[in-house]
Short mmCIF file of C-alpha atoms in Angstrom, two decimals:
data_model
loop_
_atom_site.label_atom_id
_atom_site.label_comp_id
_atom_site.label_asym_id
_atom_site.label_seq_id
_atom_site.Cartn_x
_atom_site.Cartn_y
_atom_site.Cartn_z
CA MET A 1 19.70 7.97 30.35
CA GLU A 2 16.25 6.65 30.94
CA ALA A 3 16.94 3.88 28.06
CA ARG A 4 20.38 2.95 29.26
CA ASP A 5 19.45 2.09 32.76
CA ALA A 6 16.44 0.31 31.37
CA ALA A 7 18.68 -1.65 28.80
CA GLU A 8 21.19 -2.74 32.21
CA ARG A 9 18.03 -3.75 33.75
CA VAL A 10 16.59 -5.80 31.50
CA ARG A 11 18.36 -7.65 29.04
CA PRO A 12 17.48 -9.57 25.92
CA ASP A 13 18.32 -13.39 25.53
CA LYS A 14 20.11 -12.39 22.05
CA LEU A 15 20.44 -10.18 19.27
CA ILE A 16 19.82 -11.32 15.72
CA GLU A 17 20.91 -9.71 12.44
CA TYR A 18 17.75 -9.30 10.08
CA LYS A 19 18.45 -6.79 7.23
CA LYS A 20 21.57 -5.30 5.98
CA ILE A 21 21.03 -1.56 5.10
CA GLN A 22 22.62 0.93 2.87
CA GLU A 23 22.64 3.75 5.61
CA GLY A 24 24.71 2.01 8.31
CA ASP A 25 24.86 -0.87 10.41
CA PRO A 26 22.66 -3.73 9.88
CA LEU A 27 19.07 -3.51 11.69
CA LYS A 28 18.69 -6.38 14.59
CA LEU A 29 16.31 -8.32 16.40
CA HIS A 30 16.41 -8.17 20.47
CA VAL A 31 14.81 -11.76 21.43
CA PHE A 32 13.50 -12.34 24.68
CA GLN A 33 12.82 -16.29 24.79
CA PRO A 34 10.71 -17.96 27.25
CA SER A 35 12.10 -20.62 29.90
CA GLN A 36 10.91 -24.07 29.86
CA VAL A 37 8.54 -24.12 27.13
CA LYS A 38 8.33 -26.95 24.57
CA GLY A 39 6.80 -27.01 21.30
CA GLU A 40 6.13 -23.65 18.87
CA VAL A 41 5.09 -20.70 20.75
CA PRO A 42 3.30 -17.38 19.60
CA CYS A 43 6.04 -14.18 19.22
CA MET A 44 5.55 -10.73 19.76
CA VAL A 45 7.10 -8.03 17.67
CA PHE A 46 7.34 -4.48 19.62
CA PHE A 47 7.89 -1.55 17.05
CA PHE A 48 9.65 1.66 19.24
CA GLY A 49 7.83 4.95 18.79
CA GLY A 50 9.54 8.42 18.03
CA GLY A 51 7.77 10.21 15.48
CA TRP A 52 9.58 7.73 12.93
CA ALA A 53 12.86 10.30 13.74
CA VAL A 54 14.06 8.90 17.03
CA GLY A 55 13.64 5.87 19.65
CA SER A 56 15.18 2.43 20.68
CA PRO A 57 13.95 -0.72 20.86
CA VAL A 58 14.61 -0.56 24.96
CA GLN A 59 11.07 1.13 24.93
CA PHE A 60 9.75 -1.95 24.80
CA TYR A 61 11.78 -4.18 26.99
CA GLN A 62 9.85 -4.43 30.02
CA GLN A 63 6.93 -5.29 27.87
CA ALA A 64 8.91 -8.03 26.15
CA ASP A 65 10.15 -9.36 29.51
CA GLU A 66 6.65 -9.57 30.77
CA PHE A 67 5.15 -11.42 28.09
CA ARG A 68 8.31 -13.69 27.53
CA LYS A 69 7.32 -14.78 31.07
CA ARG A 70 4.19 -15.88 29.81
CA GLY A 71 5.21 -18.11 27.37
CA LEU A 72 5.87 -16.20 24.16
CA VAL A 73 9.19 -15.65 22.38
CA THR A 74 9.33 -11.58 22.04
CA ILE A 75 11.58 -9.17 19.97
CA CYS A 76 12.02 -5.51 19.94
CA ALA A 77 12.56 -4.78 16.45
CA GLU A 78 15.40 -2.20 15.23
CA TYR A 79 14.77 0.06 12.05
CA ARG A 80 15.49 3.03 9.95
CA VAL A 81 14.82 6.63 11.79
CA ALA A 82 15.09 9.75 10.32
CA LYS A 83 17.59 11.27 12.64
CA LYS A 84 20.16 8.59 12.16
CA HIS A 85 19.45 7.38 8.96
CA LYS A 86 17.86 10.27 6.90
CA VAL A 87 15.32 8.18 5.85
CA ARG A 88 11.35 9.12 5.54
CA PRO A 89 8.82 7.04 7.47
CA ASP A 90 8.07 4.78 3.92
CA ALA A 91 11.39 3.28 4.99
CA CYS A 92 10.41 2.52 8.42
CA VAL A 93 7.57 0.71 6.61
CA GLU A 94 9.55 -1.26 4.63
CA ASP A 95 11.68 -2.29 7.57
CA ALA A 96 8.92 -3.11 9.94
CA LYS A 97 7.93 -5.76 7.24
CA SER A 98 10.69 -7.10 6.83
CA ALA A 99 11.05 -7.83 10.27
CA ILE A 100 7.82 -9.10 10.19
CA ARG A 101 8.76 -11.34 7.15
CA TRP A 102 12.38 -12.64 8.82
CA VAL A 103 10.51 -13.98 11.80
CA ARG A 104 8.16 -15.99 9.82
CA LYS A 105 10.69 -17.13 7.66
CA HIS A 106 13.25 -18.41 10.46
CA ALA A 107 10.21 -19.60 12.91
CA GLY A 108 11.88 -22.86 13.09
CA GLN A 109 15.08 -21.29 14.45
CA LEU A 110 13.26 -18.97 16.97
CA GLY A 111 11.09 -21.86 18.12
CA ILE A 112 8.03 -20.15 17.30
CA ASP A 113 4.46 -20.85 15.57
CA GLY A 114 4.39 -19.17 12.16
CA ASN A 115 1.11 -18.56 12.12
CA LYS A 116 0.96 -16.79 15.49
CA VAL A 117 2.56 -13.41 14.81
CA ILE A 118 1.62 -10.82 16.89
CA ALA A 119 2.68 -7.05 15.95
CA ALA A 120 2.84 -4.65 18.36
CA GLY A 121 3.99 -0.85 18.87
CA GLY A 122 3.35 2.30 20.70
CA SER A 123 2.70 6.01 18.45
CA ALA A 124 5.07 5.75 15.32
CA GLY A 125 6.02 2.42 15.95
CA GLY A 126 2.07 1.18 16.39
CA HIS A 127 1.59 2.71 12.93
CA LEU A 128 4.18 0.79 11.76
CA ALA A 129 2.78 -2.53 12.91
CA ALA A 130 -0.89 -1.68 11.66
CA CYS A 131 0.79 -1.10 8.55
CA THR A 132 2.64 -4.53 8.11
CA ALA A 133 -1.04 -5.54 8.32
CA PHE A 134 -3.14 -3.38 6.27
CA VAL A 135 -0.57 -1.18 3.89
CA ARG A 136 0.41 -2.41 0.44
CA GLY A 137 3.72 -2.24 -0.96
CA PHE A 138 7.09 -0.86 0.32
CA GLU A 139 8.38 -4.36 0.20
CA ALA A 140 12.43 -4.65 0.50
CA GLU A 141 13.80 -5.77 -2.77
CA GLY A 142 14.94 -8.92 -2.94
CA GLU A 143 12.81 -10.65 -0.20
CA ASP A 144 10.57 -13.77 -0.83
CA LEU A 145 7.55 -11.78 -0.88
CA ALA A 146 5.85 -15.51 -1.11
CA ILE A 147 6.27 -15.30 2.89
CA SER A 148 3.89 -13.05 4.11
CA SER A 149 4.75 -9.79 5.85
CA LYS A 150 1.45 -9.57 7.64
CA PRO A 151 0.72 -10.31 11.27
CA ASN A 152 -1.62 -12.16 12.37
CA TYR A 153 -2.61 -9.89 15.60
CA LEU A 154 -1.90 -6.60 16.16
CA VAL A 155 -1.53 -4.69 19.76
CA LEU A 156 -1.47 -1.17 19.40
CA TYR A 157 -0.43 1.46 22.35
CA ASN A 158 -1.75 5.19 21.04
CA PRO A 159 -0.95 4.38 17.61
CA VAL A 160 -0.78 6.51 14.61
CA LEU A 161 -3.31 5.38 12.30
CA ASP A 162 -4.28 8.49 10.10
CA THR A 163 -1.41 9.96 8.50
CA THR A 164 -3.72 12.77 6.81
CA GLU A 165 -4.28 16.22 7.86
CA LEU A 166 -6.45 14.56 10.35
CA GLY A 167 -4.09 12.92 12.05
CA TYR A 168 -0.41 13.01 13.09
CA GLY A 169 2.52 13.37 10.50
CA VAL A 170 1.30 14.58 7.33
CA GLU A 171 4.44 16.88 7.07
CA LYS A 172 6.73 13.81 7.37
CA VAL A 173 4.67 11.68 4.81
CA LYS A 174 4.12 14.31 2.51
CA GLU A 175 2.82 12.69 -1.09
CA LEU A 176 2.31 9.17 0.73
CA ARG A 177 -0.72 10.76 3.14
CA GLN A 178 -3.01 8.52 2.59
CA LYS A 179 -1.10 5.30 1.23
CA LEU A 180 0.76 5.13 4.68
CA SER A 181 -2.20 5.74 6.82
CA PRO A 182 -3.55 2.99 7.96
CA VAL A 183 -7.20 3.62 8.47
CA HIS A 184 -7.45 4.40 4.77
CA GLN A 185 -6.29 0.95 4.06
CA VAL A 186 -8.16 -1.20 5.79
CA VAL A 187 -9.86 -4.33 4.17
CA GLU A 188 -11.78 -7.01 5.27
CA GLY A 189 -9.68 -10.07 6.62
CA GLY A 190 -7.45 -8.24 8.85
CA PRO A 191 -5.66 -9.74 12.07
CA PRO A 192 -8.15 -9.54 15.39
CA THR A 193 -6.66 -6.03 17.03
CA ILE A 194 -6.65 -4.01 20.35
CA VAL A 195 -6.24 -0.44 20.49
CA MET A 196 -5.23 1.26 23.76
CA HIS A 197 -5.27 5.11 23.37
CA GLY A 198 -5.77 7.86 25.85
CA LYS A 199 -8.55 10.24 25.57
CA ALA A 200 -6.12 13.49 26.37
CA ASP A 201 -3.79 12.63 23.79
CA GLU A 202 -2.74 15.43 22.26
CA THR A 203 -0.17 14.25 19.53
CA VAL A 204 -2.61 11.57 18.19
CA PRO A 205 -6.14 12.31 18.50
CA PHE A 206 -7.92 9.99 20.41
CA GLU A 207 -10.89 10.12 17.37
CA ASN A 208 -8.43 8.57 15.01
CA ALA A 209 -8.60 5.42 17.15
CA GLU A 210 -12.08 5.58 17.27
CA ARG A 211 -12.56 5.72 13.42
CA PHE A 212 -10.37 3.18 13.03
CA SER A 213 -11.97 0.61 15.18
CA LYS A 214 -15.19 1.68 13.32
CA VAL A 215 -13.81 1.22 10.20
CA MET A 216 -12.35 -2.07 10.96
CA LYS A 217 -15.67 -3.26 12.45
CA GLU A 218 -17.87 -2.07 9.22
CA LYS A 219 -14.80 -4.27 7.33
CA GLY A 220 -15.73 -7.23 9.33
CA ASN A 221 -12.68 -7.27 11.40
CA SER A 222 -12.31 -7.74 15.05
CA CYS A 223 -11.21 -4.44 17.00
CA THR A 224 -11.38 -3.74 20.75
CA LEU A 225 -10.21 -0.21 21.57
CA VAL A 226 -9.71 0.31 24.88
CA PRO A 227 -10.12 4.11 25.89
CA TYR A 228 -7.89 5.79 29.31
CA VAL A 229 -9.70 8.89 30.24
CA GLY A 230 -7.36 11.68 31.22
CA ALA A 231 -4.58 9.67 29.87
CA ALA A 232 -1.75 11.43 27.44
CA HIS A 233 0.33 10.36 24.66
CA GLY A 234 2.96 7.75 25.85
CA PHE A 235 0.88 6.66 28.47
CA PHE A 236 1.67 3.05 27.97
CA ASN A 237 5.30 3.45 28.85
CA SER A 238 6.88 1.61 31.15
CA PRO A 239 8.51 3.12 34.36
CA MET A 240 11.75 0.95 33.78
CA PHE A 241 11.97 3.01 30.67
CA ARG A 242 10.70 6.30 31.94
CA LYS A 243 10.97 6.90 35.38
CA LYS A 244 8.15 9.12 35.68
CA ALA A 245 5.82 6.80 33.78
CA ASN A 246 2.38 5.85 35.38
CA LEU A 247 2.61 2.75 36.73
CA GLU A 248 -0.88 2.42 36.67
CA TYR A 249 -1.59 2.81 33.64
CA TYR A 250 1.42 0.79 32.45
CA LYS A 251 0.22 -2.43 34.37
CA SER A 252 -3.40 -2.07 32.77
CA THR A 253 -1.96 -1.89 29.29
CA ILE A 254 -0.08 -4.88 30.25
CA GLU A 255 -3.17 -6.80 31.72
CA GLU A 256 -5.45 -5.63 28.82
CA THR A 257 -2.70 -6.78 26.17
CA ALA A 258 -2.94 -10.45 28.28
CA GLU A 259 -6.43 -10.58 28.30
CA PHE A 260 -6.51 -9.76 24.82
CA LEU A 261 -3.77 -12.58 24.11
CA ASP A 262 -5.86 -15.02 26.12
CA ARG A 263 -8.73 -14.75 24.33
CA GLU A 264 -7.18 -15.34 21.27
CA GLY A 265 -5.52 -18.43 22.54
CA LEU A 266 -2.11 -17.09 22.74
CA LEU A 267 -1.17 -17.39 26.24
CA LYS A 268 -0.11 -20.75 27.58
CA PRO A 269 -2.89 -22.45 30.37
#
């Protein structure tokens, strides 16, 4: 009900099919376009959470609306999930990579700068965003691999960063526990990243975010970790999506995100 309410209050400007799948209807990108912006602008692609099992692009509609008002093209991406499509997390990673690649390939159509693609997401969606940057393989057949599926920047909200026994989801990824674990795949040359994580998160340990940030810096990558004392899992959700969301936490994550994007030169003057 809450997701439906959000969709009625904020709507994307267009839906664009980006991938055909065997398990059902084609996957779509929910595109929000800024008004009165000339030239190529950065693009922010959001991946929803839900344990790779459920979820909706509507989760990030309010964030997408916030940042299209600040001059970005913003996109909430669909991807396959276990409950609806009977797939494992590796298929979700494949779809996330397909989405980033499609966006970059069609930069002209979208009016974006293909070298300023930001992957963002919360929880399992944060995992997918991080995987597009660091996890090797899991590319869809038939796609042009000459076009990179790696984003230029990462914005992560209590993301799943360790899929081994020390993190979240090992029973879902099984033998792929390290191959799909971003913290185990970090290499130098990674995109500038911001991680926002609640210290009271009982679903995805805060320690995972600390360790990821440490490994990122050891590899020479830029990573900003913003801890939220007392915040539990899903603290970043918007009040439009979840009526009981903490408005102050939500506003803070928007401003932290905006400051990060501004530091990287991605927001209009």
